[in-house]
Amino acid sequence: MATLTIRDALNQALREELIRDENVFIMGEEVAEYDGAYKVTRGLWKEFGDKRVVDAPITELGFAGLGVGAAMAGLRPVIEFMTWNFSILAADQIINHAAKMLYMSGGEFNIPIVFRGPNGSAFQVSSQHSQALEALYANFPGLKVVMPSNAADAKGLLKSAIRDDNPVIFMEQERMYGMKGEVPEDDDFTIPLGVADVKREGTDCTIVARSMTVPMALDAAEKIREQFDVSVEVVDPRTIKPLDIDTIANSVRKTNRLVIVEESHAFASVGAEISHQIMETAFDHLDAPVKRISTAETPMPYAKNLEAAALPSVDKIIAAVKEVCYL
Amino acid sequence: MECSGILFIFADLQGLREDDILPKAATSRKPEKRANLTSAKGNGKASKGTATSAAFRDVEEAIKEYEDRKASQLRAIKTTDKKVLREMLYQMVLGRHFEEKCAEVYRMGKIGGFCHLYIGQEAIGVGSMTALEPSDMVITSYRDHVQAMVKGLSPESVMAELYGKEGGCVKGKGGSMHMFSKEHEFFGGHGIVGGQIGVATGMAYAAKYKNTGQVVLCFFGEAAVNQGIFHESLNMAELWGLPCIYICENNRYGMGTSQERAMSASSIARKAGSYEMANEFVDGMDVMAVRAATLRAIERARNESRPTLLEIRAYRYMGHSMSDPGNYRTREEIQKYQERDPIVLFKDSLKEAKVLSDKDFEQIEREAIEATDRALKFADESPFPDESELLTDVYA
Amino acid sequence: MAEKFLMPKLSPTMEEGQISRWVKNEGDAFEANETLAEVDTDKATMEMTALSGGTLLKILKGAGDTAALGEAIAIIGQKGEDISALLAEASPAAPAAKKAEEAPAPKAAVQAPVAAVAPTAPPAVSAPTNGRLLVSPIAARMAAENGLDLKSVAGSGPNGRIIKRDIETALAGASPSARTATPAFTPSTVVGASAYREEPTSQMRRVIASRLAESIGPVPTFYLTREVEMDNVLSLRKAINASQPESEKVSVNDIIVKAVAMALRKHPFVNASYQDRTIRFYEQADIGVAVAIDEGLITPVVRGADLKGFVEIGAEIRSLAARARDKKLQPEEYTGATFSISNLGMFGIKEFTAIINPPEAGIIAVGAATPTPVVRDGQIVIRSIMNITMSCDHRVIDGATGAKFLDTLARMLEQPALMFA
């Protein structure tokens, strides 16, 4: 095991996959000479050169489309969006082309591509740079959506995403790039897509969290144990699509209570989907209505206090757990 | 409005390198005087009149150019393999018959959804694609039936796809707009205007990356040129030297809106100049001219790894799709273009060059009719896809 | 800033209040929650407290004055403030009602985004559920798997929702007050008052109710009388009081209250209330004990008398009666009984009928216990005989139901040990 930041874990995954497969290349804004806007691709251009690590013009739709075509013709592009907010410019290529190519070609052309970058809020970057877009992409059949919450998952899941034969939406979190964690040193360490992880075991209440809200949920779980002697289980789906509802449902069958914490807005969110699937699969095990903590129904404000008020927090999670546990 | 000409000259001087100076046709096209604002947004009659007079000028200009070109065209026919020429004519005739049958069975309700026909534009698909190697890649828009067949897909598999049958080239999952075949390097018909331009750029990127020697032919209509993806793609293709040939089939109408009413500049070929990309304007009613221009572009792509933009004059005889009322253009305008029907022109030249005779033409007609009939029979008899197919091919 | 202090709503039915006396005088400072004045409402004298600290600047309504709900009765603020404008304003009395209920809390800083996600506290009082049983899915499943009748489980979740832990408690039979034998109850809106459950009225009951009501009036009442031998109660009382100080002695009435409460638990139809579409069954026995006061009659309530001991009941009745006479009872102390007792034995009354206090279904009229010759085992002996007469609301209680209840009550009084059987 090595202790790595999520940033370095992602960097390792990219480097190892560039070495492993000649067909893998990285393209995006500032990924090469600049070393990556958030330094995830640091050093890769120097090591692999212009062919494998490519600085694209600021032309999201263009290089997303280029990636789709390259994948169609046999390459495995890793397309970096400086943030997922900019992917909206490229949505036509992701949603209308990448997601649908295999199906509308009757299985002839699959698109082995990874679109990756930071998703969700950062540090006071306001409305256009703080969106969590997982629900948008998870809505489309043909796309996979992955959201790691620690260094090991980040590395293992990114390697799997690159090796996957489908378009994968890989969402990181800027606030988490510096978080450290233990990462296996095996070059072939991967984590399968579509498998949730129980980040903390508990018996009284399940929290489903992803990305940035996982460390929050773990913190809340510990505080709830100290203050109320209530045992909270934290489940991280890791892959939003395909969703490992079984692991979540099994947890709910044990704890009978569910709190979902997410950085996206609540309306038609992934949390809403999980809540619905739990209603379908574990209705008879619920002891309280499913509770969601989401970002406030407003574009992200700039002011520090407003931003904090809009986002999920440890206190909000604790309050939600108390509510479903009837404390 | 007067300054537009100056702008073009400026673009020419700034934009083109010396080796971009292309055959006469590329630069011979004069900017049209554009409609003034009142007619552009005013009553429909004025705009139809503007479009029609532009169309008439276009045809007159084409006739004159064609006369100038005739001698060299006959020379080209004489130096081209007869088998290739016969195949070109056969594909054009097949395309014509096939599409006419499509219109017929569409009206009978056998084809659902959209159905965009290629009638009148056959010389472009045939002239360009018969210049390719089989391993070269092709991608196009939703007007894709004929391109698919020229690239090697059987008429049976295309018609069955139109019928939404199991025997269709993509098992009934794509329909009219989405013909694909990996075996024939046919990367599909795509339904979002301009979307395939980005994909084509990536296909060319892969060809260069893997050094396969393939070139990419990407078809799109003139209306797609107004999409951002056209400009983003051309920029990258020239920037990175990708072996991609962008073929703009300028059939004058984006659905029902004439180019005059939708585009500030009349020359699409010249837009390539903005990206310092080689470009050429070609008469799409002359299959040999299309072939010749494509061969030049292929040469550039394969040997120099450089892209080309071809603007090809086209005209679709039919509506945009089967549900097009056609009230944006006059019958006279359509007839004017039909005077220069690409199949008629090609037959005349083949006859003049004494390569093929009326007897050959009759034989080719018969073959095309038979092939179309076989396709219709196959499509009729092919079963609908099994419902278990609904959820397959979502993920690899 | 100075503001008007308005007549607050101090009882559920209050429309106006009379200032009994001002505890603070003009110029006095006060803290939040400190009593400013005492106000006579329709039923009791209530303490009127301050919502926040300040100074009593001007009294507008003196002792003895009456003010409508929401009418200004004083001006409060900081010492030395100019209140001339407020005085001018206050003189024409046209106050908006309810204003006093709105606590003048300082406006919180922008909190909408937080509020959007902040958990809403479960409401303190139950929302109407139309008699539906609220059960969490897993609670429903556990009850079904264990053959547990959900109506016998009390819900501890919001609005009385039966949740997992309620089923676990019921299955474990743990709590002594486990309502395993009694159905699920909805908490009452009156603090401390009995929770209840409601069951749909049967068609037969509805017909009985409407016929009888037509015949006799809104509450069709009938009466049942029974003699009770009180000797054992008297000796029980003697035994208890032997160790009680003078001021805490238990009365016969206290024992009757307990006995009635215990009998009610065995006869749910008597501890009930006719509610037209439903019959309301009470979870505990809250016994109203009629107390005569100078201006009339008030019936303070011994909450959960079935759960209390004789001494506790005695102490509570003494305290309630004393405060009733002083008009200091709070509204929740004299409303919402489930059954009542009226005892005129101390006045030498041998037997009488009492009037039901709706929506209760019955009342027991207790006469004096007098030594009476009776035949026991073929011998004439002297026993303390007391007559009890029960007034029954026939819409809920039928003759036999009332008779059985009265029999249980009589036997409990004759053999007090049965109260605990």
PDB file of C-alpha atoms in Angstrom, chain C residues 240-410:
ATOM      1  CA  ILE C 240     -53.618   3.102  54.402  1.00  0.00           C
ATOM      2  CA  ASN C 241     -54.200   6.170  56.477  1.00  0.00           C
ATOM      3  CA  ALA C 242     -52.629   4.556  59.538  1.00  0.00           C
ATOM      4  CA  SER C 243     -49.264   5.414  58.020  1.00  0.00           C
ATOM      5  CA  GLN C 244     -50.216   8.657  56.296  1.00  0.00           C
ATOM      6  CA  PRO C 245     -49.718  12.108  57.812  1.00  0.00           C
ATOM      7  CA  GLU C 246     -52.908  14.065  58.429  1.00  0.00           C
ATOM      8  CA  SER C 247     -52.617  16.216  55.371  1.00  0.00           C
ATOM      9  CA  GLU C 248     -52.107  13.243  53.055  1.00  0.00           C
ATOM     10  CA  LYS C 249     -54.917  10.994  54.136  1.00  0.00           C
ATOM     11  CA  VAL C 250     -56.801   9.056  51.519  1.00  0.00           C
ATOM     12  CA  SER C 251     -60.566   9.558  51.196  1.00  0.00           C
ATOM     13  CA  VAL C 252     -63.196   7.018  50.213  1.00  0.00           C
ATOM     14  CA  ASN C 253     -63.692   9.103  47.117  1.00  0.00           C
ATOM     15  CA  ASP C 254     -60.045   8.675  46.138  1.00  0.00           C
ATOM     16  CA  ILE C 255     -60.483   4.914  46.301  1.00  0.00           C
ATOM     17  CA  ILE C 256     -63.665   5.141  44.245  1.00  0.00           C
ATOM     18  CA  VAL C 257     -61.793   7.170  41.626  1.00  0.00           C
ATOM     19  CA  LYS C 258     -59.151   4.477  41.389  1.00  0.00           C
ATOM     20  CA  ALA C 259     -61.736   1.708  41.241  1.00  0.00           C
ATOM     21  CA  VAL C 260     -63.669   3.471  38.493  1.00  0.00           C
ATOM     22  CA  ALA C 261     -60.474   3.932  36.528  1.00  0.00           C
ATOM     23  CA  MET C 262     -59.516   0.271  36.869  1.00  0.00           C
ATOM     24  CA  ALA C 263     -63.027  -0.855  35.914  1.00  0.00           C
ATOM     25  CA  LEU C 264     -62.911   1.407  32.867  1.00  0.00           C
ATOM     26  CA  ARG C 265     -59.818  -0.374  31.666  1.00  0.00           C
ATOM     27  CA  LYS C 266     -61.751  -3.598  31.603  1.00  0.00           C
ATOM     28  CA  HIS C 267     -64.688  -1.991  29.766  1.00  0.00           C
ATOM     29  CA  PRO C 268     -63.458   0.006  26.814  1.00  0.00           C
ATOM     30  CA  PHE C 269     -66.963   0.851  25.610  1.00  0.00           C
ATOM     31  CA  VAL C 270     -67.521   2.794  28.785  1.00  0.00           C
ATOM     32  CA  ASN C 271     -64.229   4.653  28.550  1.00  0.00           C
ATOM     33  CA  ALA C 272     -65.255   5.976  25.197  1.00  0.00           C
ATOM     34  CA  SER C 273     -66.992   8.743  23.348  1.00  0.00           C
ATOM     35  CA  TYR C 274     -69.536   8.802  20.564  1.00  0.00           C
ATOM     36  CA  GLN C 275     -68.161  10.786  17.635  1.00  0.00           C
ATOM     37  CA  ASP C 276     -70.873  10.213  15.037  1.00  0.00           C
ATOM     38  CA  ARG C 277     -68.807   8.455  12.389  1.00  0.00           C
ATOM     39  CA  THR C 278     -66.455   6.864  14.817  1.00  0.00           C
ATOM     40  CA  ILE C 279     -66.339   5.821  18.408  1.00  0.00           C
ATOM     41  CA  ARG C 280     -63.357   7.148  20.241  1.00  0.00           C
ATOM     42  CA  PHE C 281     -61.767   4.710  22.651  1.00  0.00           C
ATOM     43  CA  TYR C 282     -59.447   6.206  25.219  1.00  0.00           C
ATOM     44  CA  GLU C 283     -56.155   4.701  26.116  1.00  0.00           C
ATOM     45  CA  GLN C 284     -56.110   5.764  29.738  1.00  0.00           C
ATOM     46  CA  ALA C 285     -58.741   6.627  32.241  1.00  0.00           C
ATOM     47  CA  ASP C 286     -58.785  10.369  32.854  1.00  0.00           C
ATOM     48  CA  ILE C 287     -61.334  10.841  35.623  1.00  0.00           C
ATOM     49  CA  GLY C 288     -63.167  14.132  36.015  1.00  0.00           C
ATOM     50  CA  VAL C 289     -64.004  14.775  39.638  1.00  0.00           C
ATOM     51  CA  ALA C 290     -66.800  17.289  40.143  1.00  0.00           C
ATOM     52  CA  VAL C 291     -65.848  20.015  42.604  1.00  0.00           C
ATOM     53  CA  ALA C 292     -68.312  22.589  43.892  1.00  0.00           C
ATOM     54  CA  ILE C 293     -66.961  26.132  43.950  1.00  0.00           C
ATOM     55  CA  ASP C 294     -68.616  29.388  44.923  1.00  0.00           C
ATOM     56  CA  GLU C 295     -69.736  30.311  41.443  1.00  0.00           C
ATOM     57  CA  GLY C 296     -70.715  26.848  40.357  1.00  0.00           C
ATOM     58  CA  LEU C 297     -69.081  23.638  39.405  1.00  0.00           C
ATOM     59  CA  ILE C 298     -65.802  22.620  37.839  1.00  0.00           C
ATOM     60  CA  THR C 299     -64.519  19.181  37.052  1.00  0.00           C
ATOM     61  CA  PRO C 300     -60.748  18.918  37.400  1.00  0.00           C
ATOM     62  CA  VAL C 301     -59.232  15.871  35.779  1.00  0.00           C
ATOM     63  CA  VAL C 302     -57.086  13.158  37.335  1.00  0.00           C
ATOM     64  CA  ARG C 303     -55.065  12.068  34.322  1.00  0.00           C
ATOM     65  CA  GLY C 304     -54.332   8.380  34.002  1.00  0.00           C
ATOM     66  CA  ALA C 305     -55.997   7.503  37.258  1.00  0.00           C
ATOM     67  CA  ASP C 306     -55.655   3.855  36.308  1.00  0.00           C
ATOM     68  CA  LEU C 307     -51.896   4.233  36.485  1.00  0.00           C
ATOM     69  CA  LYS C 308     -51.810   6.051  39.832  1.00  0.00           C
ATOM     70  CA  GLY C 309     -51.991   4.915  43.439  1.00  0.00           C
ATOM     71  CA  PHE C 310     -54.565   5.950  46.049  1.00  0.00           C
ATOM     72  CA  VAL C 311     -52.236   8.370  47.787  1.00  0.00           C
ATOM     73  CA  GLU C 312     -51.197   9.977  44.540  1.00  0.00           C
ATOM     74  CA  ILE C 313     -54.808  10.308  43.438  1.00  0.00           C
ATOM     75  CA  GLY C 314     -55.753  11.794  46.811  1.00  0.00           C
ATOM     76  CA  ALA C 315     -52.973  14.359  46.699  1.00  0.00           C
ATOM     77  CA  GLU C 316     -53.859  15.312  43.155  1.00  0.00           C
ATOM     78  CA  ILE C 317     -57.543  15.768  43.878  1.00  0.00           C
ATOM     79  CA  ARG C 318     -56.764  17.898  46.916  1.00  0.00           C
ATOM     80  CA  SER C 319     -54.488  20.107  44.926  1.00  0.00           C
ATOM     81  CA  LEU C 320     -56.877  20.387  41.971  1.00  0.00           C
ATOM     82  CA  ALA C 321     -59.849  21.141  44.210  1.00  0.00           C
ATOM     83  CA  ALA C 322     -57.961  23.810  46.111  1.00  0.00           C
ATOM     84  CA  ARG C 323     -56.844  25.505  42.929  1.00  0.00           C
ATOM     85  CA  ALA C 324     -60.321  25.152  41.453  1.00  0.00           C
ATOM     86  CA  ARG C 325     -61.718  27.044  44.378  1.00  0.00           C
ATOM     87  CA  ASP C 326     -59.001  29.686  43.855  1.00  0.00           C
ATOM     88  CA  LYS C 327     -59.798  29.770  40.134  1.00  0.00           C
ATOM     89  CA  LYS C 328     -56.179  28.920  39.343  1.00  0.00           C
ATOM     90  CA  LEU C 329     -56.787  25.854  37.224  1.00  0.00           C
ATOM     91  CA  GLN C 330     -55.192  25.779  33.781  1.00  0.00           C
ATOM     92  CA  PRO C 331     -57.572  24.842  30.911  1.00  0.00           C
ATOM     93  CA  GLU C 332     -55.930  21.487  30.382  1.00  0.00           C
ATOM     94  CA  GLU C 333     -56.606  20.677  34.031  1.00  0.00           C
ATOM     95  CA  TYR C 334     -60.355  20.817  33.694  1.00  0.00           C
ATOM     96  CA  THR C 335     -61.000  19.649  30.152  1.00  0.00           C
ATOM     97  CA  GLY C 336     -60.754  16.346  28.347  1.00  0.00           C
ATOM     98  CA  ALA C 337     -61.773  13.785  30.955  1.00  0.00           C
ATOM     99  CA  THR C 338     -62.800  10.391  29.642  1.00  0.00           C
ATOM    100  CA  PHE C 339     -65.294   9.652  32.456  1.00  0.00           C
ATOM    101  CA  SER C 340     -66.536  11.543  35.509  1.00  0.00           C
ATOM    102  CA  ILE C 341     -67.541  11.009  39.098  1.00  0.00           C
ATOM    103  CA  SER C 342     -69.863  13.200  41.143  1.00  0.00           C
ATOM    104  CA  ASN C 343     -69.989  12.493  44.856  1.00  0.00           C
ATOM    105  CA  LEU C 344     -72.655  14.131  46.991  1.00  0.00           C
ATOM    106  CA  GLY C 345     -72.324  11.580  49.793  1.00  0.00           C
ATOM    107  CA  MET C 346     -70.804  14.175  52.099  1.00  0.00           C
ATOM    108  CA  PHE C 347     -74.032  16.113  51.835  1.00  0.00           C
ATOM    109  CA  GLY C 348     -76.008  13.119  53.054  1.00  0.00           C
ATOM    110  CA  ILE C 349     -77.413  12.410  49.611  1.00  0.00           C
ATOM    111  CA  LYS C 350     -78.274   8.745  49.439  1.00  0.00           C
ATOM    112  CA  GLU C 351     -78.815   8.443  45.751  1.00  0.00           C
ATOM    113  CA  PHE C 352     -79.004  10.763  42.763  1.00  0.00           C
ATOM    114  CA  THR C 353     -78.405  10.938  39.039  1.00  0.00           C
ATOM    115  CA  ALA C 354     -75.709  13.067  37.497  1.00  0.00           C
ATOM    116  CA  ILE C 355     -75.701  14.720  34.118  1.00  0.00           C
ATOM    117  CA  ILE C 356     -73.178  13.425  31.569  1.00  0.00           C
ATOM    118  CA  ASN C 357     -70.474  15.872  30.595  1.00  0.00           C
ATOM    119  CA  PRO C 358     -70.228  15.378  26.800  1.00  0.00           C
ATOM    120  CA  PRO C 359     -68.409  13.937  24.962  1.00  0.00           C
ATOM    121  CA  GLU C 360     -67.858  11.529  27.865  1.00  0.00           C
ATOM    122  CA  ALA C 361     -70.046   8.454  27.729  1.00  0.00           C
ATOM    123  CA  GLY C 362     -70.848   8.219  31.370  1.00  0.00           C
ATOM    124  CA  ILE C 363     -70.757   9.591  34.881  1.00  0.00           C
ATOM    125  CA  ILE C 364     -71.074   7.875  38.240  1.00  0.00           C
ATOM    126  CA  ALA C 365     -73.174   9.537  40.948  1.00  0.00           C
ATOM    127  CA  VAL C 366     -71.964   8.452  44.362  1.00  0.00           C
ATOM    128  CA  GLY C 367     -74.214   8.638  47.379  1.00  0.00           C
ATOM    129  CA  ALA C 368     -73.414   8.370  51.094  1.00  0.00           C
ATOM    130  CA  ALA C 369     -72.344   5.057  52.572  1.00  0.00           C
ATOM    131  CA  THR C 370     -74.684   4.327  55.450  1.00  0.00           C
ATOM    132  CA  PRO C 371     -74.809   1.404  57.879  1.00  0.00           C
ATOM    133  CA  THR C 372     -77.688  -0.752  56.701  1.00  0.00           C
ATOM    134  CA  PRO C 373     -79.048  -4.073  57.835  1.00  0.00           C
ATOM    135  CA  VAL C 374     -78.586  -6.678  55.130  1.00  0.00           C
ATOM    136  CA  VAL C 375     -78.979 -10.442  54.874  1.00  0.00           C
ATOM    137  CA  ARG C 376     -75.732 -12.364  54.524  1.00  0.00           C
ATOM    138  CA  ASP C 377     -75.618 -16.149  54.695  1.00  0.00           C
ATOM    139  CA  GLY C 378     -79.121 -16.151  56.096  1.00  0.00           C
ATOM    140  CA  GLN C 379     -78.172 -13.737  58.868  1.00  0.00           C
ATOM    141  CA  ILE C 380     -79.128 -10.117  59.279  1.00  0.00           C
ATOM    142  CA  VAL C 381     -75.913  -8.122  59.548  1.00  0.00           C
ATOM    143  CA  ILE C 382     -75.027  -4.456  59.422  1.00  0.00           C
ATOM    144  CA  ARG C 383     -73.010  -3.330  56.414  1.00  0.00           C
ATOM    145  CA  SER C 384     -71.991   0.078  55.040  1.00  0.00           C
ATOM    146  CA  ILE C 385     -74.100   0.312  51.931  1.00  0.00           C
ATOM    147  CA  MET C 386     -73.529   2.914  49.269  1.00  0.00           C
ATOM    148  CA  ASN C 387     -75.647   3.522  46.187  1.00  0.00           C
ATOM    149  CA  ILE C 388     -73.945   4.304  42.932  1.00  0.00           C
ATOM    150  CA  THR C 389     -75.893   5.438  39.912  1.00  0.00           C
ATOM    151  CA  MET C 390     -74.361   5.531  36.518  1.00  0.00           C
ATOM    152  CA  SER C 391     -75.658   7.790  33.746  1.00  0.00           C
ATOM    153  CA  CYS C 392     -74.920   6.155  30.417  1.00  0.00           C
ATOM    154  CA  ASP C 393     -74.818   7.613  26.898  1.00  0.00           C
ATOM    155  CA  HIS C 394     -76.863   4.967  25.127  1.00  0.00           C
ATOM    156  CA  ARG C 395     -75.203   5.749  21.807  1.00  0.00           C
ATOM    157  CA  VAL C 396     -72.099   4.000  23.138  1.00  0.00           C
ATOM    158  CA  ILE C 397     -73.158   2.117  26.219  1.00  0.00           C
ATOM    159  CA  ASP C 398     -75.981  -0.375  26.111  1.00  0.00           C
ATOM    160  CA  GLY C 399     -77.809  -1.536  29.207  1.00  0.00           C
ATOM    161  CA  ALA C 400     -75.876  -4.734  29.544  1.00  0.00           C
ATOM    162  CA  THR C 401     -72.566  -2.991  28.877  1.00  0.00           C
ATOM    163  CA  GLY C 402     -73.230  -0.482  31.606  1.00  0.00           C
ATOM    164  CA  ALA C 403     -74.481  -3.171  33.961  1.00  0.00           C
ATOM    165  CA  LYS C 404     -71.359  -5.263  33.467  1.00  0.00           C
ATOM    166  CA  PHE C 405     -69.182  -2.251  34.095  1.00  0.00           C
ATOM    167  CA  LEU C 406     -71.098  -1.393  37.226  1.00  0.00           C
ATOM    168  CA  ASP C 407     -70.759  -4.987  38.375  1.00  0.00           C
ATOM    169  CA  THR C 408     -67.016  -4.862  37.882  1.00  0.00           C
ATOM    170  CA  LEU C 409     -66.854  -1.573  39.759  1.00  0.00           C
ATOM    171  CA  ALA C 410     -68.972  -2.905  42.620  1.00  0.00           C
TER     172      ALA C 410
END
